[in-house]
Tab-separated table of N, CA and C in Angstrom:
chain	number	residue	atom	x	y	z
A	1	MET	N	-20.422	2.763	-48.176
A	1	MET	CA	-20.829	1.304	-48.281
A	1	MET	C	-19.526	0.487	-48.394
A	2	LYS	N	-18.772	0.884	-49.509
A	2	LYS	CA	-17.615	0.203	-49.942
A	2	LYS	C	-16.673	0.266	-48.867
A	3	ARG	N	-16.488	1.456	-48.267
A	3	ARG	CA	-15.558	1.856	-47.180
A	3	ARG	C	-15.826	1.112	-45.974
A	4	SER	N	-17.002	0.756	-45.673
A	4	SER	CA	-17.346	0.025	-44.410
A	4	SER	C	-17.024	-1.516	-44.697
A	5	ARG	N	-17.334	-1.978	-45.928
A	5	ARG	CA	-16.898	-3.238	-46.234
A	5	ARG	C	-15.340	-3.579	-46.197
A	6	GLU	N	-14.610	-2.602	-46.564
A	6	GLU	CA	-13.054	-2.554	-46.463
A	6	GLU	C	-12.594	-2.601	-44.974
A	7	LEU	N	-13.292	-1.842	-44.158
A	7	LEU	CA	-12.911	-1.750	-42.790
A	7	LEU	C	-13.255	-3.086	-42.072
A	8	ALA	N	-14.533	-3.533	-42.497
A	8	ALA	CA	-14.942	-4.928	-41.839
A	8	ALA	C	-14.059	-5.917	-42.306
A	9	ALA	N	-13.499	-6.000	-43.333
A	9	ALA	CA	-12.429	-6.969	-43.929
A	9	ALA	C	-11.163	-6.843	-43.181
A	10	ILE	N	-10.683	-5.699	-43.008
A	10	ILE	CA	-9.537	-5.452	-42.350
A	10	ILE	C	-9.624	-5.913	-40.903
A	11	GLY	N	-10.744	-5.572	-40.238
A	11	GLY	CA	-10.907	-5.823	-38.894
A	11	GLY	C	-10.869	-7.274	-38.665
A	12	ALA	N	-11.668	-8.019	-39.620
A	12	ALA	CA	-11.790	-9.628	-39.388
A	12	ALA	C	-10.403	-10.182	-39.598
A	13	ALA	N	-9.520	-9.668	-40.575
A	13	ALA	CA	-8.249	-10.122	-40.864
A	13	ALA	C	-7.408	-9.745	-39.587
A	14	MET	N	-7.457	-8.682	-38.939
A	14	MET	CA	-6.716	-8.375	-37.793
A	14	MET	C	-7.040	-9.444	-36.747
A	15	VAL	N	-8.415	-9.693	-36.523
A	15	VAL	CA	-8.774	-10.670	-35.337
A	15	VAL	C	-8.151	-12.015	-35.658
A	16	LEU	N	-8.325	-12.416	-36.917
A	16	LEU	CA	-7.891	-13.802	-37.385
A	16	LEU	C	-6.190	-13.754	-37.140
A	17	ALA	N	-5.487	-12.820	-37.564
A	17	ALA	CA	-4.170	-12.783	-37.312
A	17	ALA	C	-3.801	-12.822	-35.826
A	18	THR	N	-4.508	-12.078	-34.924
A	18	THR	CA	-4.185	-11.994	-33.570
A	18	THR	C	-4.435	-13.307	-33.004
A	19	THR	N	-5.570	-13.902	-33.323
A	19	THR	CA	-6.041	-15.304	-32.876
A	19	THR	C	-4.798	-16.383	-33.255
A	20	LEU	N	-4.366	-16.262	-34.475
A	20	LEU	CA	-3.428	-17.233	-34.772
A	20	LEU	C	-2.121	-17.108	-34.049
A	21	VAL	N	-1.693	-15.787	-33.912
A	21	VAL	CA	-0.365	-15.520	-33.126
A	21	VAL	C	-0.524	-15.915	-31.696
A	22	ALA	N	-1.630	-15.583	-31.154
A	22	ALA	CA	-1.890	-15.926	-29.585
A	22	ALA	C	-1.725	-17.510	-29.413
A	23	ALA	N	-2.577	-18.152	-30.335
A	23	ALA	CA	-2.683	-19.557	-30.231
A	23	ALA	C	-1.267	-20.342	-30.533
A	24	GLY	N	-0.524	-19.850	-31.385
A	24	GLY	CA	0.709	-20.433	-31.665
A	24	GLY	C	0.596	-21.828	-32.289
A	25	PRO	N	1.726	-22.475	-32.707
A	25	PRO	CA	1.457	-23.925	-33.189
A	25	PRO	C	1.095	-24.899	-32.104
A	26	ALA	N	0.228	-25.679	-32.529
A	26	ALA	CA	-0.231	-26.811	-31.587
A	26	ALA	C	0.990	-27.779	-31.019
A	27	SER	N	1.860	-28.019	-31.936
A	27	SER	CA	3.076	-28.809	-31.693
A	27	SER	C	4.293	-28.299	-32.522
A	28	GLY	N	5.456	-28.220	-32.086
A	28	GLY	CA	6.585	-27.793	-32.796
A	28	GLY	C	6.987	-28.837	-33.796
A	29	ALA	N	6.295	-30.097	-33.632
A	29	ALA	CA	6.637	-31.127	-34.537
A	29	ALA	C	5.663	-31.303	-35.583
A	30	GLU	N	4.534	-30.609	-35.605
A	30	GLU	CA	3.579	-30.630	-36.708
A	30	GLU	C	4.014	-29.877	-37.883
A	31	GLU	N	3.860	-30.793	-39.045
A	31	GLU	CA	4.345	-30.246	-40.353
A	31	GLU	C	3.776	-28.846	-40.680
A	32	GLY	N	4.534	-27.823	-41.148
A	32	GLY	CA	3.865	-26.643	-41.445
A	32	GLY	C	3.597	-25.591	-40.290
A	33	LYS	N	3.849	-26.093	-39.072
A	33	LYS	CA	3.438	-25.177	-37.910
A	33	LYS	C	4.557	-24.743	-36.985
A	34	GLY	N	5.827	-24.655	-37.699
A	34	GLY	CA	6.903	-24.261	-36.883
A	34	GLY	C	7.901	-25.196	-36.921
A	35	LYS	N	9.147	-24.947	-36.478
A	35	LYS	CA	10.148	-25.882	-36.402
A	35	LYS	C	10.014	-26.714	-35.211
A	36	PRO	N	10.382	-28.121	-35.366
A	36	PRO	CA	10.526	-28.941	-34.228
A	36	PRO	C	11.472	-28.562	-33.107
A	37	THR	N	11.149	-28.834	-31.831
A	37	THR	CA	12.233	-28.625	-30.777
A	37	THR	C	12.905	-29.766	-30.295
A	38	GLU	N	12.400	-31.134	-30.686
A	38	GLU	CA	13.010	-32.366	-30.431
A	38	GLU	C	12.551	-33.417	-31.425
A	39	PRO	N	13.229	-34.494	-31.559
A	39	PRO	CA	12.808	-35.562	-32.430
A	39	PRO	C	11.550	-36.190	-31.982
A	40	SER	N	10.824	-36.909	-32.793
A	40	SER	CA	9.648	-37.864	-32.194
A	40	SER	C	9.225	-38.819	-33.185
A	41	LEU	N	8.650	-39.764	-32.721
A	41	LEU	CA	8.044	-40.841	-33.406
A	41	LEU	C	6.651	-41.123	-32.797
A	42	VAL	N	5.565	-41.005	-33.564
A	42	VAL	CA	4.254	-41.212	-32.866
A	42	VAL	C	3.448	-42.076	-34.025
A	43	GLY	N	2.575	-42.769	-33.580
A	43	GLY	CA	1.493	-43.403	-34.357
A	43	GLY	C	1.362	-44.826	-34.098
A	44	SER	N	0.407	-45.387	-34.796
A	44	SER	CA	-0.046	-46.866	-34.710
A	44	SER	C	-0.156	-47.433	-36.149
A	45	ALA	N	0.058	-48.612	-36.119
A	45	ALA	CA	-0.029	-49.370	-37.513
A	45	ALA	C	-0.242	-50.909	-37.255
A	46	LYS	N	-0.840	-51.388	-38.292
A	46	LYS	CA	-1.040	-52.829	-38.459
A	46	LYS	C	-0.111	-53.314	-39.572
A	47	MET	N	0.651	-54.465	-39.433
A	47	MET	CA	1.569	-54.886	-40.400
A	47	MET	C	0.820	-55.666	-41.419
A	48	LEU	N	1.155	-55.698	-42.595
A	48	LEU	CA	0.645	-56.510	-43.804
A	48	LEU	C	1.047	-57.964	-43.631
A	49	ARG	N	0.228	-58.955	-43.145
A	49	ARG	CA	0.543	-60.313	-43.044
A	49	ARG	C	-0.347	-61.133	-43.850
A	50	LYS	N	0.168	-61.676	-45.013
A	50	LYS	CA	-0.832	-62.493	-45.820
A	50	LYS	C	-1.357	-63.726	-45.215
A	51	ASP	N	-0.679	-64.144	-44.167
A	51	ASP	CA	-1.207	-65.358	-43.364
A	51	ASP	C	-2.161	-65.199	-42.405
A	52	GLY	N	-2.689	-64.030	-42.276
A	52	GLY	CA	-3.652	-63.664	-41.366
A	52	GLY	C	-3.276	-63.313	-39.899
A	53	GLN	N	-1.901	-63.334	-39.676
A	53	GLN	CA	-1.612	-62.947	-38.331
A	53	GLN	C	-1.854	-61.436	-38.266
A	54	ASP	N	-2.038	-61.001	-36.934
A	54	ASP	CA	-2.225	-59.647	-36.641
A	54	ASP	C	-1.209	-59.066	-35.866
A	55	VAL	N	-0.387	-58.199	-36.309
A	55	VAL	CA	0.895	-57.703	-35.845
A	55	VAL	C	0.691	-56.093	-35.678
A	56	ARG	N	0.823	-55.489	-34.591
A	56	ARG	CA	0.616	-54.180	-34.587
A	56	ARG	C	1.678	-53.410	-33.630
A	57	PHE	N	1.893	-52.220	-34.093
A	57	PHE	CA	3.032	-51.434	-33.246
A	57	PHE	C	2.334	-49.960	-32.978
A	58	THR	N	2.638	-49.457	-31.832
A	58	THR	CA	2.255	-48.272	-31.489
A	58	THR	C	3.425	-47.548	-30.669
A	59	PHE	N	3.831	-46.279	-31.127
A	59	PHE	CA	4.879	-45.459	-30.608
A	59	PHE	C	4.417	-44.149	-30.151
A	60	ASP	N	4.939	-43.627	-29.036
A	60	ASP	CA	4.809	-42.299	-28.681
A	60	ASP	C	6.019	-41.937	-27.912
A	61	ALA	N	7.166	-41.579	-28.758
A	61	ALA	CA	8.467	-41.514	-28.486
A	61	ALA	C	8.967	-40.085	-28.793
A	62	HIS	N	9.449	-39.519	-27.767
A	62	HIS	CA	10.142	-38.053	-27.846
A	62	HIS	C	11.454	-37.866	-27.286
A	63	GLY	N	12.133	-36.863	-27.793
A	63	GLY	CA	13.501	-36.394	-27.334
A	63	GLY	C	14.575	-37.101	-27.832
A	64	LEU	N	15.791	-36.562	-27.792
A	64	LEU	CA	16.937	-37.130	-28.328
A	64	LEU	C	17.954	-37.833	-27.236
A	65	PHE	N	18.359	-39.031	-27.584
A	65	PHE	CA	19.186	-39.738	-26.658
A	65	PHE	C	20.114	-38.874	-26.193
A	66	PRO	N	20.490	-38.905	-24.868
A	66	PRO	CA	20.136	-39.782	-23.837
A	66	PRO	C	18.824	-39.342	-23.065
A	67	ASP	N	18.149	-38.194	-23.554
A	67	ASP	CA	16.936	-37.669	-22.870
A	67	ASP	C	15.575	-38.199	-23.571
A	68	SER	N	15.683	-39.302	-24.361
A	68	SER	CA	14.466	-39.860	-24.873
A	68	SER	C	13.508	-40.260	-23.816
A	69	ARG	N	12.190	-40.323	-24.209
A	69	ARG	CA	11.245	-40.673	-23.219
A	69	ARG	C	10.021	-41.188	-24.034
A	70	GLY	N	9.084	-41.927	-23.454
A	70	GLY	CA	7.757	-42.238	-24.185
A	70	GLY	C	7.461	-43.692	-23.956
A	71	THR	N	6.501	-44.285	-24.773
A	71	THR	CA	6.050	-45.574	-24.615
A	71	THR	C	6.090	-46.239	-26.030
A	72	PHE	N	6.000	-47.542	-25.929
A	72	PHE	CA	5.739	-48.331	-27.173
A	72	PHE	C	4.954	-49.552	-26.595
A	73	ARG	N	4.230	-50.131	-27.734
A	73	ARG	CA	3.409	-51.243	-27.596
A	73	ARG	C	3.481	-52.089	-28.772
A	74	VAL	N	3.557	-53.450	-28.651
A	74	VAL	CA	3.565	-54.386	-29.776
A	74	VAL	C	2.681	-55.488	-29.452
A	75	SER	N	1.802	-55.943	-30.324
A	75	SER	CA	1.045	-57.170	-30.216
A	75	SER	C	1.088	-57.885	-31.390
A	76	HIS	N	0.950	-59.329	-31.150
A	76	HIS	CA	1.019	-60.321	-32.325
A	76	HIS	C	0.223	-61.400	-31.949
A	77	SER	N	-0.864	-61.672	-32.816
A	77	SER	CA	-1.793	-62.850	-32.491
A	77	SER	C	-2.032	-63.554	-33.832
A	78	GLY	N	-2.237	-64.794	-33.759
A	78	GLY	CA	-2.626	-65.630	-34.916
A	78	GLY	C	-3.258	-66.739	-34.425
A	79	ALA	N	-3.204	-67.979	-35.186
A	79	ALA	CA	-3.947	-69.270	-34.781
A	79	ALA	C	-3.463	-69.856	-33.654
A	80	GLY	N	-4.277	-69.587	-32.493
A	80	GLY	CA	-3.977	-70.244	-31.352
A	80	GLY	C	-2.960	-69.581	-30.437
A	81	PHE	N	-2.530	-68.341	-30.764
A	81	PHE	CA	-1.667	-67.682	-29.777
A	81	PHE	C	-1.953	-66.100	-29.875
A	82	SER	N	-1.440	-65.497	-28.730
A	82	SER	CA	-1.660	-64.141	-28.607
A	82	SER	C	-0.545	-63.516	-27.726
A	83	ALA	N	0.374	-62.682	-28.297
A	83	ALA	CA	1.360	-62.135	-27.480
A	83	ALA	C	1.511	-60.757	-27.456
A	84	TYR	N	1.911	-59.965	-26.438
A	84	TYR	CA	2.031	-58.578	-26.429
A	84	TYR	C	3.336	-58.202	-25.590
A	85	PHE	N	3.763	-57.026	-25.758
A	85	PHE	CA	4.519	-56.252	-24.787
A	85	PHE	C	4.491	-54.809	-24.914
A	86	GLN	N	4.820	-54.087	-23.890
A	86	GLN	CA	4.912	-52.766	-23.923
A	86	GLN	C	5.925	-52.234	-23.009
A	87	GLY	N	6.321	-50.951	-23.160
A	87	GLY	CA	7.361	-50.574	-22.321
A	87	GLY	C	7.752	-49.127	-22.397
A	88	ARG	N	8.912	-48.789	-21.837
A	88	ARG	CA	9.264	-47.328	-21.799
A	88	ARG	C	10.466	-47.029	-22.886
A	89	VAL	N	10.419	-46.061	-23.515
A	89	VAL	CA	11.526	-45.732	-24.461
A	89	VAL	C	12.662	-45.168	-23.669
A	90	ASP	N	13.826	-45.729	-24.131
A	90	ASP	CA	15.166	-45.274	-23.604
A	90	ASP	C	16.017	-44.721	-24.488
A	91	CYS	N	15.714	-44.709	-25.943
A	91	CYS	CA	16.512	-44.083	-26.867
A	91	CYS	C	15.658	-43.885	-28.202
A	92	LEU	N	15.894	-42.644	-28.739
A	92	LEU	CA	15.195	-42.266	-29.961
A	92	LEU	C	16.232	-41.553	-30.715
A	93	VAL	N	16.398	-41.803	-31.941
A	93	VAL	CA	17.100	-41.098	-33.033
A	93	VAL	C	16.348	-41.110	-34.193
A	94	VAL	N	16.287	-40.037	-34.869
A	94	VAL	CA	15.606	-39.890	-36.339
A	94	VAL	C	16.380	-39.103	-37.228
A	95	GLY	N	16.611	-39.757	-38.302
A	95	GLY	CA	17.465	-39.124	-39.434
A	95	GLY	C	16.721	-39.158	-40.595
A	96	GLY	N	16.157	-38.124	-41.239
A	96	GLY	CA	15.297	-38.188	-42.408
A	96	GLY	C	13.909	-38.759	-42.004
A	97	PRO	N	13.530	-39.636	-42.907
A	97	PRO	CA	12.332	-40.362	-42.553
A	97	PRO	C	12.482	-41.606	-41.863
A	98	VAL	N	13.536	-41.971	-41.305
A	98	VAL	CA	13.882	-43.176	-40.501
A	98	VAL	C	14.141	-42.850	-39.088
A	99	ALA	N	13.331	-43.685	-38.264
A	99	ALA	CA	13.450	-43.341	-36.746
A	99	ALA	C	13.928	-44.840	-36.209
A	100	VAL	N	14.816	-44.790	-35.228
A	100	VAL	CA	15.310	-45.848	-34.505
A	100	VAL	C	14.918	-45.768	-33.008
A	101	VAL	N	14.040	-46.571	-32.423
A	101	VAL	CA	13.843	-46.460	-31.082
A	101	VAL	C	14.104	-47.897	-30.281
A	102	THR	N	14.591	-47.584	-29.069
A	102	THR	CA	14.719	-48.750	-28.211
A	102	THR	C	14.078	-48.581	-26.936
A	103	GLY	N	13.626	-49.581	-26.181
A	103	GLY	CA	13.104	-49.470	-24.878
A	103	GLY	C	13.085	-50.687	-24.105
A	104	ILE	N	12.670	-50.483	-22.843
A	104	ILE	CA	12.807	-51.628	-21.886
A	104	ILE	C	11.306	-52.196	-21.732
A	105	VAL	N	11.170	-53.469	-21.869
A	105	VAL	CA	9.822	-54.044	-21.763
A	105	VAL	C	9.479	-54.049	-20.324
A	106	GLU	N	8.337	-53.451	-19.962
A	106	GLU	CA	7.836	-53.490	-18.665
A	106	GLU	C	6.684	-54.396	-18.322
A	107	ASP	N	5.894	-54.703	-19.366
A	107	ASP	CA	4.746	-55.564	-19.353
A	107	ASP	C	4.620	-56.378	-20.548
A	108	THR	N	4.485	-57.863	-20.285
A	108	THR	CA	4.441	-58.708	-21.342
A	108	THR	C	3.752	-59.917	-20.903
A	109	ASN	N	3.378	-60.904	-21.870
A	109	ASN	CA	2.817	-62.166	-21.684
A	109	ASN	C	3.885	-63.040	-22.196
A	110	VAL	N	5.172	-62.737	-22.809
A	110	VAL	CA	6.059	-63.466	-23.413
A	110	VAL	C	7.199	-63.762	-22.348
A	111	PRO	N	7.345	-65.082	-21.916
A	111	PRO	CA	8.307	-65.508	-21.035
A	111	PRO	C	9.740	-65.054	-21.436
A	112	GLY	N	10.494	-64.450	-20.558
A	112	GLY	CA	11.826	-63.994	-20.834
A	112	GLY	C	12.106	-62.859	-21.428
A	113	LEU	N	10.958	-61.966	-21.750
A	113	LEU	CA	11.055	-60.786	-22.490
A	113	LEU	C	11.037	-59.424	-21.465
A	114	GLU	N	10.386	-59.651	-20.356
A	114	GLU	CA	10.302	-58.641	-19.362
A	114	GLU	C	11.669	-58.106	-18.932
A	115	ASP	N	11.885	-56.826	-18.823
A	115	ASP	CA	13.168	-56.174	-18.411
A	115	ASP	C	14.191	-56.221	-19.454
A	116	ARG	N	13.865	-56.740	-20.645
A	116	ARG	CA	14.773	-56.817	-21.831
A	116	ARG	C	14.568	-55.456	-22.718
A	117	ARG	N	15.773	-55.174	-23.259
A	117	ARG	CA	15.589	-53.940	-24.245
A	117	ARG	C	15.253	-54.568	-25.752
A	118	VAL	N	14.315	-53.866	-26.229
A	118	VAL	CA	14.076	-54.211	-27.671
A	118	VAL	C	14.294	-53.069	-28.500
A	119	GLY	N	14.640	-53.378	-29.882
A	119	GLY	CA	14.876	-52.299	-30.742
A	119	GLY	C	13.755	-52.314	-31.943
A	120	MET	N	13.374	-51.118	-32.390
A	120	MET	CA	12.478	-51.053	-33.558
A	120	MET	C	12.857	-50.014	-34.425
A	121	SER	N	12.608	-50.057	-35.637
A	121	SER	CA	12.840	-49.068	-36.615
A	121	SER	C	11.647	-48.687	-37.438
A	122	VAL	N	11.507	-47.466	-37.945
A	122	VAL	CA	10.366	-47.069	-38.801
A	122	VAL	C	10.772	-46.128	-39.933
A	123	TYR	N	10.448	-46.523	-41.021
A	123	TYR	CA	10.649	-45.853	-42.289
A	123	TYR	C	9.307	-45.045	-42.471
A	124	ASP	N	9.276	-43.745	-42.319
A	124	ASP	CA	7.951	-42.931	-42.574
A	124	ASP	C	7.874	-42.553	-43.990
A	125	HIS	N	7.078	-43.224	-44.721
A	125	HIS	CA	7.003	-43.153	-46.069
A	125	HIS	C	5.502	-42.913	-46.528
A	126	GLY	N	4.873	-41.798	-45.927
A	126	GLY	CA	3.622	-41.548	-46.236
A	126	GLY	C	2.750	-42.618	-45.720
A	127	LYS	N	1.764	-43.152	-46.597
A	127	LYS	CA	0.876	-44.299	-46.271
A	127	LYS	C	1.550	-45.708	-46.704
A	128	ARG	N	2.816	-45.707	-46.914
A	128	ARG	CA	3.488	-46.939	-47.214
A	128	ARG	C	4.755	-47.057	-46.279
A	129	ASP	N	4.436	-46.850	-45.012
A	129	ASP	CA	5.464	-46.965	-43.933
A	129	ASP	C	5.950	-48.386	-43.883
A	130	ARG	N	7.120	-48.484	-43.249
A	130	ARG	CA	7.699	-49.751	-43.000
A	130	ARG	C	8.266	-49.862	-41.584
A	131	VAL	N	8.306	-51.183	-40.976
A	131	VAL	CA	8.843	-51.380	-39.635
A	131	VAL	C	9.829	-52.513	-39.500
A	132	GLY	N	10.778	-52.345	-38.632
A	132	GLY	CA	11.775	-53.362	-38.542
A	132	GLY	C	11.811	-53.483	-36.976
A	133	TYR	N	12.460	-54.665	-36.602
A	133	TYR	CA	12.637	-54.848	-35.101
A	133	TYR	C	13.681	-55.914	-34.796
A	134	SER	N	14.189	-55.727	-33.505
A	134	SER	CA	15.264	-56.699	-32.961
A	134	SER	C	15.018	-57.028	-31.578
A	135	TRP	N	14.500	-58.283	-31.375
A	135	TRP	CA	14.286	-58.770	-30.173
A	135	TRP	C	13.987	-60.292	-29.984
A	136	GLY	N	13.834	-60.883	-28.935
A	136	GLY	CA	13.469	-62.226	-28.771
A	136	GLY	C	13.641	-62.719	-27.316
A	137	PRO	N	12.959	-63.527	-26.826
A	137	PRO	CA	13.197	-64.103	-25.431
A	137	PRO	C	14.596	-64.581	-25.337
A	138	ASP	N	15.184	-64.169	-24.241
A	138	ASP	CA	16.517	-64.436	-24.094
A	138	ASP	C	16.694	-64.571	-22.513
A	139	PRO	N	16.224	-65.710	-21.951
A	139	PRO	CA	16.369	-66.080	-20.600
A	139	PRO	C	17.745	-66.168	-20.071
A	140	ASP	N	18.820	-66.289	-20.896
A	140	ASP	CA	20.170	-66.394	-20.482
A	140	ASP	C	20.821	-65.125	-20.423
A	141	HIS	N	20.177	-63.943	-21.015
A	141	HIS	CA	20.755	-62.763	-21.278
A	141	HIS	C	22.135	-62.751	-21.949
A	142	GLU	N	22.052	-63.515	-23.006
A	142	GLU	CA	23.137	-63.624	-23.886
A	142	GLU	C	23.201	-62.613	-25.061
A	143	PHE	N	22.009	-62.307	-25.535
A	143	PHE	CA	21.813	-61.316	-26.639
A	143	PHE	C	21.255	-59.970	-26.223
A	144	VAL	N	22.096	-59.003	-26.254
A	144	VAL	CA	21.558	-57.701	-25.638
A	144	VAL	C	21.462	-56.708	-26.761
A	145	VAL	N	20.303	-56.139	-26.926
A	145	VAL	CA	20.044	-55.112	-27.914
A	145	VAL	C	20.697	-53.764	-27.366
A	146	PRO	N	21.665	-53.173	-27.883
A	146	PRO	CA	22.242	-51.816	-27.397
A	146	PRO	C	21.217	-50.790	-27.574
A	147	PRO	N	21.365	-49.599	-26.805
A	147	PRO	CA	20.491	-48.573	-26.975
A	147	PRO	C	20.628	-48.028	-28.434
A	148	CYS	N	19.599	-47.570	-29.067
A	148	CYS	CA	19.418	-46.969	-30.368
A	148	CYS	C	19.747	-47.895	-31.571
A	149	MET	N	19.534	-49.325	-31.238
A	149	MET	CA	19.935	-50.128	-32.319
A	149	MET	C	18.688	-51.041	-32.660
A	150	SER	N	18.648	-51.311	-34.078
A	150	SER	CA	17.602	-52.155	-34.477
A	150	SER	C	17.943	-52.498	-36.011
A	151	SER	N	17.022	-53.339	-36.541
A	151	SER	CA	17.335	-53.852	-37.917
A	151	SER	C	16.687	-52.796	-38.824
A	152	ALA	N	16.893	-53.111	-40.176
A	152	ALA	CA	16.284	-52.284	-41.187
A	152	ALA	C	14.819	-52.450	-41.180
A	153	PRO	N	14.006	-51.562	-41.501
A	153	PRO	CA	12.525	-51.546	-41.522
A	153	PRO	C	12.122	-52.468	-42.846
A	154	PHE	N	11.776	-53.736	-42.485
A	154	PHE	CA	11.658	-54.763	-43.425
A	154	PHE	C	10.084	-55.070	-43.688
A	155	GLU	N	9.219	-54.866	-42.663
A	155	GLU	CA	7.810	-55.075	-42.888
A	155	GLU	C	7.013	-54.029	-43.374
A	156	THR	N	5.980	-54.166	-43.964
A	156	THR	CA	4.984	-53.289	-44.683
A	156	THR	C	3.766	-52.964	-43.717
A	157	VAL	N	3.561	-51.796	-43.662
A	157	VAL	CA	2.327	-51.395	-42.901
A	157	VAL	C	1.075	-51.542	-43.940
A	158	GLU	N	0.140	-52.279	-43.262
A	158	GLU	CA	-1.196	-52.470	-44.120
A	158	GLU	C	-2.112	-51.220	-43.809
A	159	THR	N	-2.321	-50.949	-42.486
A	159	THR	CA	-3.254	-49.711	-42.109
A	159	THR	C	-2.650	-48.977	-40.901
A	160	GLY	N	-2.722	-47.884	-40.998
A	160	GLY	CA	-2.213	-46.925	-39.772
A	160	GLY	C	-1.084	-46.034	-40.388
A	161	ASP	N	-0.462	-45.363	-39.602
A	161	ASP	CA	0.596	-44.373	-39.969
A	161	ASP	C	1.515	-43.963	-38.971
A	162	PHE	N	2.648	-43.820	-39.259
A	162	PHE	CA	3.731	-43.239	-38.287
A	162	PHE	C	4.137	-41.993	-38.783
A	163	LYS	N	4.628	-41.185	-37.849
A	163	LYS	CA	5.100	-39.760	-38.268
A	163	LYS	C	6.571	-39.654	-37.431
A	164	ALA	N	7.494	-39.750	-38.396
A	164	ALA	CA	8.889	-39.571	-37.766
A	164	ALA	C	9.268	-38.059	-38.014
A	165	VAL	N	9.706	-37.322	-36.990
A	165	VAL	CA	10.249	-35.974	-36.975
A	165	VAL	C	11.803	-35.850	-36.616
A	166	GLU	N	12.598	-35.507	-37.608
A	166	GLU	CA	13.966	-35.298	-37.409
A	166	GLU	C	14.266	-34.028	-36.668
A	167	TRP	N	15.013	-34.065	-35.781
A	167	TRP	CA	15.733	-32.930	-35.146
A	167	TRP	C	17.098	-33.077	-34.458
A	168	PHE	N	17.944	-32.178	-34.698
A	168	PHE	CA	19.166	-32.157	-33.976
A	168	PHE	C	19.445	-30.776	-33.310
A	169	PRO	N	20.293	-30.860	-32.219
A	169	PRO	CA	20.451	-29.509	-31.517
A	169	PRO	C	21.244	-28.650	-32.505
A	170	PRO	N	20.817	-27.317	-32.310
A	170	PRO	CA	21.516	-26.347	-33.087
A	170	PRO	C	23.079	-26.298	-32.819
A	171	GLY	N	23.858	-26.171	-33.730
A	171	GLY	CA	25.280	-26.198	-33.430
A	171	GLY	C	25.955	-27.656	-33.300
A	172	SER	N	25.124	-28.659	-33.631
A	172	SER	CA	25.739	-30.118	-33.450
A	172	SER	C	26.355	-30.292	-34.847
A	173	GLY	N	26.154	-29.629	-35.854
A	173	GLY	CA	26.961	-29.801	-37.159
A	173	GLY	C	26.182	-30.966	-37.982
A	174	ILE	N	25.135	-31.406	-37.456
A	174	ILE	CA	24.274	-32.384	-38.209
A	174	ILE	C	23.026	-31.519	-38.705
A	175	SER	N	22.737	-31.783	-39.984
A	175	SER	CA	21.566	-31.092	-40.497
A	175	SER	C	20.848	-31.854	-41.435
C-alpha cells in the first residue's frame, strides 16, 4: 500500500513536470517565468485628479528602439470637454522601473495633434505608478518631440497598473 502511494506520487510529479516543461512560460516578460526577450510596457490606468477630470492611459508597447512597436491610447474628459488620441509606438526604452515611449498619433479629436509624435513616461512602482508626458497641439510644427523622449513621470495613478519590463541585448554592455 505504501509503495503504491509512493509510485502514484512520483507518477503525478512526472506528469506535472512534463506538462510544465511542454507548456513553457506564457510570456518571456512575465515575472518569474523566464527571462524577457525584449522590453515592454503594458497596462492601463486612470490618473488621480482631485478636480474630477478623468485622464486615462493605455500602453501595449514592445521591442527595443528602433524595432519598437505597439499602441497607446490617452483620453481626458472633464466639465464640458472630452479629448482622446491613439496611435502607434515608434520608440520604447525601459531602464529599471522607468519606461519611455513615443509614438505617432493616428486618431484623435484634438485639432493639430494628428500625425504628431507624443512622448510618455511611466514609473512602474507597484500600485503607486506614475506617468509623465510631452505633447500639445502644434499646428505650425515648431515643437517636435524626438523619439524616445518625454518628461519625468509626475502624475500619480489612482486605479490600474502598468508593467515595465527592462531588457537589453546580450553583449550590449548595459545591464
